Amino acid sequence: MRVVILGSGRGSNAAAILQAQLDGRLGLAQVVGIFADQPEAGILALGPRFGVPAGFVDPAPFKTKLEGPGEDRFIEAIQAAQADLVVLAGFMRVLKPRFLATFAGRIINLHPSLLPSFPGLDAIGQAFRRGVSISGCTVHYVTGEVDGGPILDQQAVRLEPGETLEQVAAKVHAAEHELLPAVIARLSRQALT
Ligand code: GAR
């Protein structure tokens, strides 16, 4: 199963996926490309580090959604990589119908809360400020509804009294780094059946 990772930021989850592949924990999946919508995104440094093609794809003209010429460029890059699965790992753009239709049923997203609680931006901060005692992360299929597609799996973390936002975020990220590679490995095995 050929996997392409899309990201916008530091890429700690992409690193976890690539490390899982190195350790033989990614099932039959193989990462074949990393694409970022920000030219300075830390995720792009993982390409040379792990020997995977990585590059900036210009998302213009929009700031928060992927539509029009930028959408075309991403579709072309993913198709050129012959990806079977598109993994959104901190890709901070709303996908539009043409992209969704092109890769229908083959796009998954990681979100840092137990959906359907706390969709949208700053999910960890939202949960922290609400005072929940359990939060976590979710991997789900991507549909036209932002953070709304069918859930593949979730991992919970317990928030202890007195913890700072930074401590909670570190726990959620640690859970993400376990969950996302495990879901990809599972999907790669299901793809065979
Ligand atoms: C992750 O926490 C991921 O769940 C979140 O962005 C972070 C990316 O971190 N995604 C969203 O909030 C999407 N709505 P990373 O670049 O270190 O992997």
JSON list of C-alpha atoms and ligand atoms in Angstrom, two decimals:
[
{"chain": "A", "resi": 1, "resn": "MET", "atom": "CA", "xyz": [0.00, 0.00, 0.00]},
{"chain": "A", "resi": 2, "resn": "ARG", "atom": "CA", "xyz": [1.64, 3.20, -1.23]},
{"chain": "A", "resi": 3, "resn": "VAL", "atom": "CA", "xyz": [1.20, 6.05, 1.26]},
{"chain": "A", "resi": 4, "resn": "VAL", "atom": "CA", "xyz": [1.55, 9.78, 0.74]},
{"chain": "A", "resi": 5, "resn": "ILE", "atom": "CA", "xyz": [1.66, 12.07, 3.79]},
{"chain": "A", "resi": 6, "resn": "LEU", "atom": "CA", "xyz": [0.41, 15.67, 3.66]},
{"chain": "A", "resi": 7, "resn": "GLY", "atom": "CA", "xyz": [1.41, 18.13, 6.38]},
{"chain": "A", "resi": 8, "resn": "SER", "atom": "CA", "xyz": [1.77, 21.79, 7.20]},
{"chain": "A", "resi": 9, "resn": "GLY", "atom": "CA", "xyz": [3.99, 21.86, 10.28]},
{"chain": "A", "resi": 10, "resn": "ARG", "atom": "CA", "xyz": [6.70, 20.15, 12.26]},
{"chain": "A", "resi": 11, "resn": "GLY", "atom": "CA", "xyz": [5.86, 16.64, 11.13]},
{"chain": "A", "resi": 12, "resn": "SER", "atom": "CA", "xyz": [6.21, 14.68, 14.36]},
{"chain": "A", "resi": 13, "resn": "ASN", "atom": "CA", "xyz": [3.45, 12.31, 13.22]},
{"chain": "A", "resi": 14, "resn": "ALA", "atom": "CA", "xyz": [5.04, 11.83, 9.81]},
{"chain": "A", "resi": 15, "resn": "ALA", "atom": "CA", "xyz": [8.28, 11.02, 11.67]},
{"chain": "A", "resi": 16, "resn": "ALA", "atom": "CA", "xyz": [6.42, 8.46, 13.78]},
{"chain": "A", "resi": 17, "resn": "ILE", "atom": "CA", "xyz": [5.04, 6.82, 10.62]},
{"chain": "A", "resi": 18, "resn": "LEU", "atom": "CA", "xyz": [8.48, 6.70, 9.00]},
{"chain": "A", "resi": 19, "resn": "GLN", "atom": "CA", "xyz": [10.08, 5.35, 12.17]},
{"chain": "A", "resi": 20, "resn": "ALA", "atom": "CA", "xyz": [7.40, 2.65, 12.34]},
{"chain": "A", "resi": 21, "resn": "GLN", "atom": "CA", "xyz": [8.20, 1.72, 8.76]},
{"chain": "A", "resi": 22, "resn": "LEU", "atom": "CA", "xyz": [11.91, 1.44, 9.63]},
{"chain": "A", "resi": 23, "resn": "ASP", "atom": "CA", "xyz": [11.07, -0.72, 12.64]},
{"chain": "A", "resi": 24, "resn": "GLY", "atom": "CA", "xyz": [8.80, -3.01, 10.61]},
{"chain": "A", "resi": 25, "resn": "ARG", "atom": "CA", "xyz": [5.62, -1.78, 12.35]},
{"chain": "A", "resi": 26, "resn": "LEU", "atom": "CA", "xyz": [3.84, -0.32, 9.33]},
{"chain": "A", "resi": 27, "resn": "GLY", "atom": "CA", "xyz": [2.45, -3.57, 7.97]},
{"chain": "A", "resi": 28, "resn": "LEU", "atom": "CA", "xyz": [2.47, -3.65, 4.18]},
{"chain": "A", "resi": 29, "resn": "ALA", "atom": "CA", "xyz": [2.48, 0.13, 3.89]},
{"chain": "A", "resi": 30, "resn": "GLN", "atom": "CA", "xyz": [5.29, 2.10, 2.35]},
{"chain": "A", "resi": 31, "resn": "VAL", "atom": "CA", "xyz": [5.62, 5.88, 2.46]},
{"chain": "A", "resi": 32, "resn": "VAL", "atom": "CA", "xyz": [6.33, 7.08, -1.08]},
{"chain": "A", "resi": 33, "resn": "GLY", "atom": "CA", "xyz": [6.01, 10.83, -0.68]},
{"chain": "A", "resi": 34, "resn": "ILE", "atom": "CA", "xyz": [5.65, 13.75, 1.72]},
{"chain": "A", "resi": 35, "resn": "PHE", "atom": "CA", "xyz": [4.04, 16.97, 0.52]},
{"chain": "A", "resi": 36, "resn": "ALA", "atom": "CA", "xyz": [3.68, 20.23, 2.44]},
{"chain": "A", "resi": 37, "resn": "ASP", "atom": "CA", "xyz": [1.68, 23.36, 1.71]},
{"chain": "A", "resi": 38, "resn": "GLN", "atom": "CA", "xyz": [4.25, 25.52, 3.59]},
{"chain": "A", "resi": 39, "resn": "PRO", "atom": "CA", "xyz": [7.73, 25.87, 2.07]},
{"chain": "A", "resi": 40, "resn": "GLU", "atom": "CA", "xyz": [9.41, 26.06, 5.49]},
{"chain": "A", "resi": 41, "resn": "ALA", "atom": "CA", "xyz": [7.48, 23.20, 7.14]},
{"chain": "A", "resi": 42, "resn": "GLY", "atom": "CA", "xyz": [9.65, 21.01, 9.35]},
{"chain": "A", "resi": 43, "resn": "ILE", "atom": "CA", "xyz": [7.97, 17.93, 7.86]},
{"chain": "A", "resi": 44, "resn": "LEU", "atom": "CA", "xyz": [9.97, 18.45, 4.66]},
{"chain": "A", "resi": 45, "resn": "ALA", "atom": "CA", "xyz": [13.25, 17.74, 6.47]},
{"chain": "A", "resi": 46, "resn": "LEU", "atom": "CA", "xyz": [12.04, 14.16, 6.98]},
{"chain": "A", "resi": 47, "resn": "GLY", "atom": "CA", "xyz": [12.49, 13.44, 3.28]},
{"chain": "A", "resi": 48, "resn": "PRO", "atom": "CA", "xyz": [16.29, 13.46, 3.26]},
{"chain": "A", "resi": 49, "resn": "ARG", "atom": "CA", "xyz": [16.38, 11.99, 6.79]},
{"chain": "A", "resi": 50, "resn": "PHE", "atom": "CA", "xyz": [14.35, 8.92, 5.84]},
{"chain": "A", "resi": 51, "resn": "GLY", "atom": "CA", "xyz": [15.15, 8.74, 2.13]},
{"chain": "A", "resi": 52, "resn": "VAL", "atom": "CA", "xyz": [11.64, 9.57, 0.94]},
{"chain": "A", "resi": 53, "resn": "PRO", "atom": "CA", "xyz": [10.78, 12.13, -1.76]},
{"chain": "A", "resi": 54, "resn": "ALA", "atom": "CA", "xyz": [9.47, 15.29, -0.07]},
{"chain": "A", "resi": 55, "resn": "GLY", "atom": "CA", "xyz": [8.49, 18.64, -1.43]},
{"chain": "A", "resi": 56, "resn": "PHE", "atom": "CA", "xyz": [6.51, 21.84, -1.16]},
{"chain": "A", "resi": 57, "resn": "VAL", "atom": "CA", "xyz": [3.43, 21.97, -3.35]},
{"chain": "A", "resi": 58, "resn": "ASP", "atom": "CA", "xyz": [2.09, 25.46, -3.95]},
{"chain": "A", "resi": 59, "resn": "PRO", "atom": "CA", "xyz": [-1.46, 25.59, -2.51]},
{"chain": "A", "resi": 60, "resn": "ALA", "atom": "CA", "xyz": [-2.31, 29.05, -3.95]},
{"chain": "A", "resi": 61, "resn": "PRO", "atom": "CA", "xyz": [-4.55, 30.95, -4.26]},
{"chain": "A", "resi": 62, "resn": "PHE", "atom": "CA", "xyz": [-6.43, 30.28, -1.02]},
{"chain": "A", "resi": 63, "resn": "LYS", "atom": "CA", "xyz": [-5.18, 30.52, 2.58]},
{"chain": "A", "resi": 64, "resn": "THR", "atom": "CA", "xyz": [-7.23, 27.95, 4.48]},
{"chain": "A", "resi": 65, "resn": "LYS", "atom": "CA", "xyz": [-8.74, 25.70, 1.82]},
{"chain": "A", "resi": 66, "resn": "LEU", "atom": "CA", "xyz": [-7.35, 23.62, -1.04]},
{"chain": "A", "resi": 67, "resn": "GLU", "atom": "CA", "xyz": [-9.30, 24.56, -4.13]},
{"chain": "A", "resi": 68, "resn": "GLY", "atom": "CA", "xyz": [-8.56, 25.59, -7.71]},
{"chain": "A", "resi": 69, "resn": "PRO", "atom": "CA", "xyz": [-4.99, 25.60, -9.08]},
{"chain": "A", "resi": 70, "resn": "GLY", "atom": "CA", "xyz": [-3.42, 24.55, -5.75]},
{"chain": "A", "resi": 71, "resn": "GLU", "atom": "CA", "xyz": [-5.85, 21.65, -5.51]},
{"chain": "A", "resi": 72, "resn": "ASP", "atom": "CA", "xyz": [-4.85, 20.58, -9.06]},
{"chain": "A", "resi": 73, "resn": "ARG", "atom": "CA", "xyz": [-1.16, 20.67, -8.12]},
{"chain": "A", "resi": 74, "resn": "PHE", "atom": "CA", "xyz": [-1.72, 18.48, -5.05]},
{"chain": "A", "resi": 75, "resn": "ILE", "atom": "CA", "xyz": [-3.86, 16.01, -7.03]},
{"chain": "A", "resi": 76, "resn": "GLU", "atom": "CA", "xyz": [-1.16, 15.74, -9.70]},
{"chain": "A", "resi": 77, "resn": "ALA", "atom": "CA", "xyz": [1.62, 15.22, -7.14]},
{"chain": "A", "resi": 78, "resn": "ILE", "atom": "CA", "xyz": [-0.31, 12.49, -5.33]},
{"chain": "A", "resi": 79, "resn": "GLN", "atom": "CA", "xyz": [-1.29, 10.76, -8.57]},
{"chain": "A", "resi": 80, "resn": "ALA", "atom": "CA", "xyz": [2.32, 10.91, -9.82]},
{"chain": "A", "resi": 81, "resn": "ALA", "atom": "CA", "xyz": [3.35, 9.13, -6.60]},
{"chain": "A", "resi": 82, "resn": "GLN", "atom": "CA", "xyz": [0.72, 6.45, -7.38]},
{"chain": "A", "resi": 83, "resn": "ALA", "atom": "CA", "xyz": [-0.58, 6.67, -3.82]},
{"chain": "A", "resi": 84, "resn": "ASP", "atom": "CA", "xyz": [-3.15, 4.18, -2.54]},
{"chain": "A", "resi": 85, "resn": "LEU", "atom": "CA", "xyz": [-3.66, 6.09, 0.71]},
{"chain": "A", "resi": 86, "resn": "VAL", "atom": "CA", "xyz": [-3.43, 9.81, 1.52]},
{"chain": "A", "resi": 87, "resn": "VAL", "atom": "CA", "xyz": [-2.62, 10.51, 5.18]},
{"chain": "A", "resi": 88, "resn": "LEU", "atom": "CA", "xyz": [-3.32, 13.99, 6.55]},
{"chain": "A", "resi": 89, "resn": "ALA", "atom": "CA", "xyz": [-0.85, 14.46, 9.40]},
{"chain": "A", "resi": 90, "resn": "GLY", "atom": "CA", "xyz": [-1.27, 18.05, 10.51]},
{"chain": "A", "resi": 91, "resn": "PHE", "atom": "CA", "xyz": [-2.42, 19.28, 7.10]},
{"chain": "A", "resi": 92, "resn": "MET", "atom": "CA", "xyz": [-4.21, 22.49, 8.04]},
{"chain": "A", "resi": 93, "resn": "ARG", "atom": "CA", "xyz": [-6.42, 23.01, 5.00]},
{"chain": "A", "resi": 94, "resn": "VAL", "atom": "CA", "xyz": [-10.02, 22.16, 4.22]},
{"chain": "A", "resi": 95, "resn": "LEU", "atom": "CA", "xyz": [-10.30, 19.75, 1.31]},
{"chain": "A", "resi": 96, "resn": "LYS", "atom": "CA", "xyz": [-12.86, 20.40, -1.39]},
{"chain": "A", "resi": 97, "resn": "PRO", "atom": "CA", "xyz": [-15.08, 18.09, -3.50]},
{"chain": "A", "resi": 98, "resn": "ARG", "atom": "CA", "xyz": [-12.73, 17.57, -6.46]},
{"chain": "A", "resi": 99, "resn": "PHE", "atom": "CA", "xyz": [-9.86, 16.39, -4.25]},
{"chain": "A", "resi": 100, "resn": "LEU", "atom": "CA", "xyz": [-12.23, 14.31, -2.13]},
{"chain": "A", "resi": 101, "resn": "ALA", "atom": "CA", "xyz": [-13.78, 12.67, -5.21]},
{"chain": "A", "resi": 102, "resn": "THR", "atom": "CA", "xyz": [-10.39, 11.94, -6.79]},
{"chain": "A", "resi": 103, "resn": "PHE", "atom": "CA", "xyz": [-9.23, 9.98, -3.72]},
{"chain": "A", "resi": 104, "resn": "ALA", "atom": "CA", "xyz": [-12.63, 8.88, -2.41]},
{"chain": "A", "resi": 105, "resn": "GLY", "atom": "CA", "xyz": [-12.37, 6.44, 0.49]},
{"chain": "A", "resi": 106, "resn": "ARG", "atom": "CA", "xyz": [-8.57, 6.70, 0.46]},
{"chain": "A", "resi": 107, "resn": "ILE", "atom": "CA", "xyz": [-7.96, 9.80, 2.63]},
{"chain": "A", "resi": 108, "resn": "ILE", "atom": "CA", "xyz": [-7.51, 9.59, 6.40]},
{"chain": "A", "resi": 109, "resn": "ASN", "atom": "CA", "xyz": [-6.96, 12.38, 8.92]},
{"chain": "A", "resi": 110, "resn": "LEU", "atom": "CA", "xyz": [-5.48, 12.59, 12.39]},
{"chain": "A", "resi": 111, "resn": "HIS", "atom": "CA", "xyz": [-7.23, 14.88, 14.85]},
{"chain": "A", "resi": 112, "resn": "PRO", "atom": "CA", "xyz": [-6.05, 15.71, 18.40]},
{"chain": "A", "resi": 113, "resn": "SER", "atom": "CA", "xyz": [-9.29, 15.06, 20.28]},
{"chain": "A", "resi": 114, "resn": "LEU", "atom": "CA", "xyz": [-11.82, 12.30, 20.81]},
{"chain": "A", "resi": 115, "resn": "LEU", "atom": "CA", "xyz": [-14.17, 13.23, 17.96]},
{"chain": "A", "resi": 116, "resn": "PRO", "atom": "CA", "xyz": [-16.95, 14.19, 17.76]},
{"chain": "A", "resi": 117, "resn": "SER", "atom": "CA", "xyz": [-15.82, 16.31, 20.72]},
{"chain": "A", "resi": 118, "resn": "PHE", "atom": "CA", "xyz": [-13.73, 19.37, 19.90]},
{"chain": "A", "resi": 119, "resn": "PRO", "atom": "CA", "xyz": [-13.58, 19.45, 16.09]},
{"chain": "A", "resi": 120, "resn": "GLY", "atom": "CA", "xyz": [-11.80, 22.33, 14.37]},
{"chain": "A", "resi": 121, "resn": "LEU", "atom": "CA", "xyz": [-8.74, 24.32, 15.31]},
{"chain": "A", "resi": 122, "resn": "ASP", "atom": "CA", "xyz": [-6.86, 24.14, 18.63]},
{"chain": "A", "resi": 123, "resn": "ALA", "atom": "CA", "xyz": [-8.63, 20.96, 19.71]},
{"chain": "A", "resi": 124, "resn": "ILE", "atom": "CA", "xyz": [-6.17, 20.30, 22.55]},
{"chain": "A", "resi": 125, "resn": "GLY", "atom": "CA", "xyz": [-6.67, 23.83, 23.91]},
{"chain": "A", "resi": 126, "resn": "GLN", "atom": "CA", "xyz": [-10.45, 23.49, 23.57]},
{"chain": "A", "resi": 127, "resn": "ALA", "atom": "CA", "xyz": [-10.47, 20.27, 25.60]},
{"chain": "A", "resi": 128, "resn": "PHE", "atom": "CA", "xyz": [-8.04, 21.65, 28.18]},
{"chain": "A", "resi": 129, "resn": "ARG", "atom": "CA", "xyz": [-10.06, 24.81, 28.76]},
{"chain": "A", "resi": 130, "resn": "ARG", "atom": "CA", "xyz": [-13.30, 22.82, 29.05]},
{"chain": "A", "resi": 131, "resn": "GLY", "atom": "CA", "xyz": [-11.71, 20.83, 31.87]},
{"chain": "A", "resi": 132, "resn": "VAL", "atom": "CA", "xyz": [-12.32, 17.35, 30.50]},
{"chain": "A", "resi": 133, "resn": "SER", "atom": "CA", "xyz": [-10.65, 14.52, 32.40]},
{"chain": "A", "resi": 134, "resn": "ILE", "atom": "CA", "xyz": [-10.30, 12.31, 29.33]},
{"chain": "A", "resi": 135, "resn": "SER", "atom": "CA", "xyz": [-9.24, 13.41, 25.87]},
{"chain": "A", "resi": 136, "resn": "GLY", "atom": "CA", "xyz": [-7.11, 11.83, 23.18]},
{"chain": "A", "resi": 137, "resn": "CYS", "atom": "CA", "xyz": [-6.85, 11.54, 19.43]},
{"chain": "A", "resi": 138, "resn": "THR", "atom": "CA", "xyz": [-8.80, 10.16, 16.48]},
{"chain": "A", "resi": 139, "resn": "VAL", "atom": "CA", "xyz": [-8.00, 8.79, 13.05]},
{"chain": "A", "resi": 140, "resn": "HIS", "atom": "CA", "xyz": [-10.94, 9.03, 10.67]},
{"chain": "A", "resi": 141, "resn": "TYR", "atom": "CA", "xyz": [-11.81, 8.86, 6.99]},
{"chain": "A", "resi": 142, "resn": "VAL", "atom": "CA", "xyz": [-12.09, 12.30, 5.42]},
{"chain": "A", "resi": 143, "resn": "THR", "atom": "CA", "xyz": [-15.42, 13.39, 3.96]},
{"chain": "A", "resi": 144, "resn": "GLY", "atom": "CA", "xyz": [-16.86, 16.76, 3.04]},
{"chain": "A", "resi": 145, "resn": "GLU", "atom": "CA", "xyz": [-17.73, 17.39, 6.68]},
{"chain": "A", "resi": 146, "resn": "VAL", "atom": "CA", "xyz": [-14.68, 18.83, 8.45]},
{"chain": "A", "resi": 147, "resn": "ASP", "atom": "CA", "xyz": [-13.49, 16.37, 11.16]},
{"chain": "A", "resi": 148, "resn": "GLY", "atom": "CA", "xyz": [-16.72, 14.45, 10.54]},
{"chain": "A", "resi": 149, "resn": "GLY", "atom": "CA", "xyz": [-15.93, 11.27, 8.59]},
{"chain": "A", "resi": 150, "resn": "PRO", "atom": "CA", "xyz": [-16.25, 7.68, 9.86]},
{"chain": "A", "resi": 151, "resn": "ILE", "atom": "CA", "xyz": [-13.88, 6.94, 12.74]},
{"chain": "A", "resi": 152, "resn": "LEU", "atom": "CA", "xyz": [-11.18, 4.30, 12.22]},
{"chain": "A", "resi": 153, "resn": "ASP", "atom": "CA", "xyz": [-9.74, 4.31, 15.73]},
{"chain": "A", "resi": 154, "resn": "GLN", "atom": "CA", "xyz": [-9.15, 6.45, 18.80]},
{"chain": "A", "resi": 155, "resn": "GLN", "atom": "CA", "xyz": [-6.71, 6.54, 21.70]},
{"chain": "A", "resi": 156, "resn": "ALA", "atom": "CA", "xyz": [-7.62, 8.14, 25.02]},
{"chain": "A", "resi": 157, "resn": "VAL", "atom": "CA", "xyz": [-5.41, 9.98, 27.49]},
{"chain": "A", "resi": 158, "resn": "ARG", "atom": "CA", "xyz": [-6.32, 10.95, 31.04]},
{"chain": "A", "resi": 159, "resn": "LEU", "atom": "CA", "xyz": [-5.79, 14.56, 32.13]},
{"chain": "A", "resi": 160, "resn": "GLU", "atom": "CA", "xyz": [-4.62, 14.88, 35.72]},
{"chain": "A", "resi": 161, "resn": "PRO", "atom": "CA", "xyz": [-5.53, 17.83, 37.96]},
{"chain": "A", "resi": 162, "resn": "GLY", "atom": "CA", "xyz": [-2.90, 20.56, 37.84]},
{"chain": "A", "resi": 163, "resn": "GLU", "atom": "CA", "xyz": [-1.45, 19.57, 34.49]},
{"chain": "A", "resi": 164, "resn": "THR", "atom": "CA", "xyz": [-0.45, 22.38, 32.16]},
{"chain": "A", "resi": 165, "resn": "LEU", "atom": "CA", "xyz": [-1.63, 22.72, 28.59]},
{"chain": "A", "resi": 166, "resn": "GLU", "atom": "CA", "xyz": [1.89, 21.81, 27.48]},
{"chain": "A", "resi": 167, "resn": "GLN", "atom": "CA", "xyz": [1.81, 18.58, 29.51]},
{"chain": "A", "resi": 168, "resn": "VAL", "atom": "CA", "xyz": [-1.57, 17.65, 28.11]},
{"chain": "A", "resi": 169, "resn": "ALA", "atom": "CA", "xyz": [-0.43, 18.39, 24.56]},
{"chain": "A", "resi": 170, "resn": "ALA", "atom": "CA", "xyz": [2.64, 16.18, 25.04]},
{"chain": "A", "resi": 171, "resn": "LYS", "atom": "CA", "xyz": [0.41, 13.30, 26.17]},
{"chain": "A", "resi": 172, "resn": "VAL", "atom": "CA", "xyz": [-1.95, 13.71, 23.23]},
{"chain": "A", "resi": 173, "resn": "HIS", "atom": "CA", "xyz": [0.95, 13.83, 20.78]},
{"chain": "A", "resi": 174, "resn": "ALA", "atom": "CA", "xyz": [2.47, 10.68, 22.29]},
{"chain": "A", "resi": 175, "resn": "ALA", "atom": "CA", "xyz": [-0.87, 8.93, 21.79]},
{"chain": "A", "resi": 176, "resn": "GLU", "atom": "CA", "xyz": [-1.03, 10.18, 18.20]},
{"chain": "A", "resi": 177, "resn": "HIS", "atom": "CA", "xyz": [2.42, 8.79, 17.49]},
{"chain": "A", "resi": 178, "resn": "GLU", "atom": "CA", "xyz": [1.20, 5.32, 18.50]},
{"chain": "A", "resi": 179, "resn": "LEU", "atom": "CA", "xyz": [-2.26, 5.46, 16.95]},
{"chain": "A", "resi": 180, "resn": "LEU", "atom": "CA", "xyz": [-1.60, 6.72, 13.43]},
{"chain": "A", "resi": 181, "resn": "PRO", "atom": "CA", "xyz": [1.07, 4.17, 12.41]},
{"chain": "A", "resi": 182, "resn": "ALA", "atom": "CA", "xyz": [-1.06, 1.38, 13.91]},
{"chain": "A", "resi": 183, "resn": "VAL", "atom": "CA", "xyz": [-4.10, 2.41, 11.86]},
{"chain": "A", "resi": 184, "resn": "ILE", "atom": "CA", "xyz": [-2.04, 2.63, 8.66]},
{"chain": "A", "resi": 185, "resn": "ALA", "atom": "CA", "xyz": [-0.60, -0.85, 9.32]},
{"chain": "A", "resi": 186, "resn": "ARG", "atom": "CA", "xyz": [-4.10, -2.22, 9.86]},
{"chain": "A", "resi": 187, "resn": "LEU", "atom": "CA", "xyz": [-5.42, -0.64, 6.66]},
{"chain": "A", "resi": 188, "resn": "SER", "atom": "CA", "xyz": [-2.48, -2.04, 4.70]},
{"chain": "A", "resi": 189, "resn": "ARG", "atom": "CA", "xyz": [-3.38, -5.55, 5.81]},
{"chain": "A", "resi": 190, "resn": "GLN", "atom": "CA", "xyz": [-7.07, -5.05, 5.08]},
{"chain": "A", "resi": 191, "resn": "ALA", "atom": "CA", "xyz": [-6.19, -3.84, 1.58]},
{"chain": "A", "resi": 192, "resn": "LEU", "atom": "CA", "xyz": [-5.04, -7.38, 0.80]},
{"chain": "A", "resi": 193, "resn": "THR", "atom": "CA", "xyz": [-8.29, -9.08, 1.73]},
{"chain": "B", "resi": 1, "resn": "GAR", "atom": "C1", "xyz": [-1.28, 16.94, 15.29]},
{"chain": "B", "resi": 1, "resn": "GAR", "atom": "O1", "xyz": [-1.53, 17.12, 16.66]},
{"chain": "B", "resi": 1, "resn": "GAR", "atom": "C2", "xyz": [-2.57, 16.68, 14.55]},
{"chain": "B", "resi": 1, "resn": "GAR", "atom": "O2", "xyz": [-3.50, 15.94, 15.29]},
{"chain": "B", "resi": 1, "resn": "GAR", "atom": "C3", "xyz": [-3.05, 18.08, 14.31]},
{"chain": "B", "resi": 1, "resn": "GAR", "atom": "O3", "xyz": [-1.90, 18.79, 13.95]},
{"chain": "B", "resi": 1, "resn": "GAR", "atom": "C4", "xyz": [-0.79, 18.25, 14.67]},
{"chain": "B", "resi": 1, "resn": "GAR", "atom": "C5", "xyz": [0.35, 18.05, 13.71]},
{"chain": "B", "resi": 1, "resn": "GAR", "atom": "O4", "xyz": [1.53, 17.80, 14.41]},
{"chain": "B", "resi": 1, "resn": "GAR", "atom": "N1", "xyz": [-4.04, 18.14, 13.29]},
{"chain": "B", "resi": 1, "resn": "GAR", "atom": "C6", "xyz": [-5.13, 18.90, 13.35]},
{"chain": "B", "resi": 1, "resn": "GAR", "atom": "O5", "xyz": [-5.36, 19.66, 14.27]},
{"chain": "B", "resi": 1, "resn": "GAR", "atom": "C7", "xyz": [-6.07, 18.77, 12.17]},
{"chain": "B", "resi": 1, "resn": "GAR", "atom": "N2", "xyz": [-7.33, 19.36, 12.47]},
{"chain": "B", "resi": 1, "resn": "GAR", "atom": "P1", "xyz": [2.81, 17.27, 13.64]},
{"chain": "B", "resi": 1, "resn": "GAR", "atom": "O6", "xyz": [3.09, 18.22, 12.47]},
{"chain": "B", "resi": 1, "resn": "GAR", "atom": "O7", "xyz": [3.90, 17.32, 14.66]},
{"chain": "B", "resi": 1, "resn": "GAR", "atom": "O8", "xyz": [2.53, 15.88, 13.17]}
]
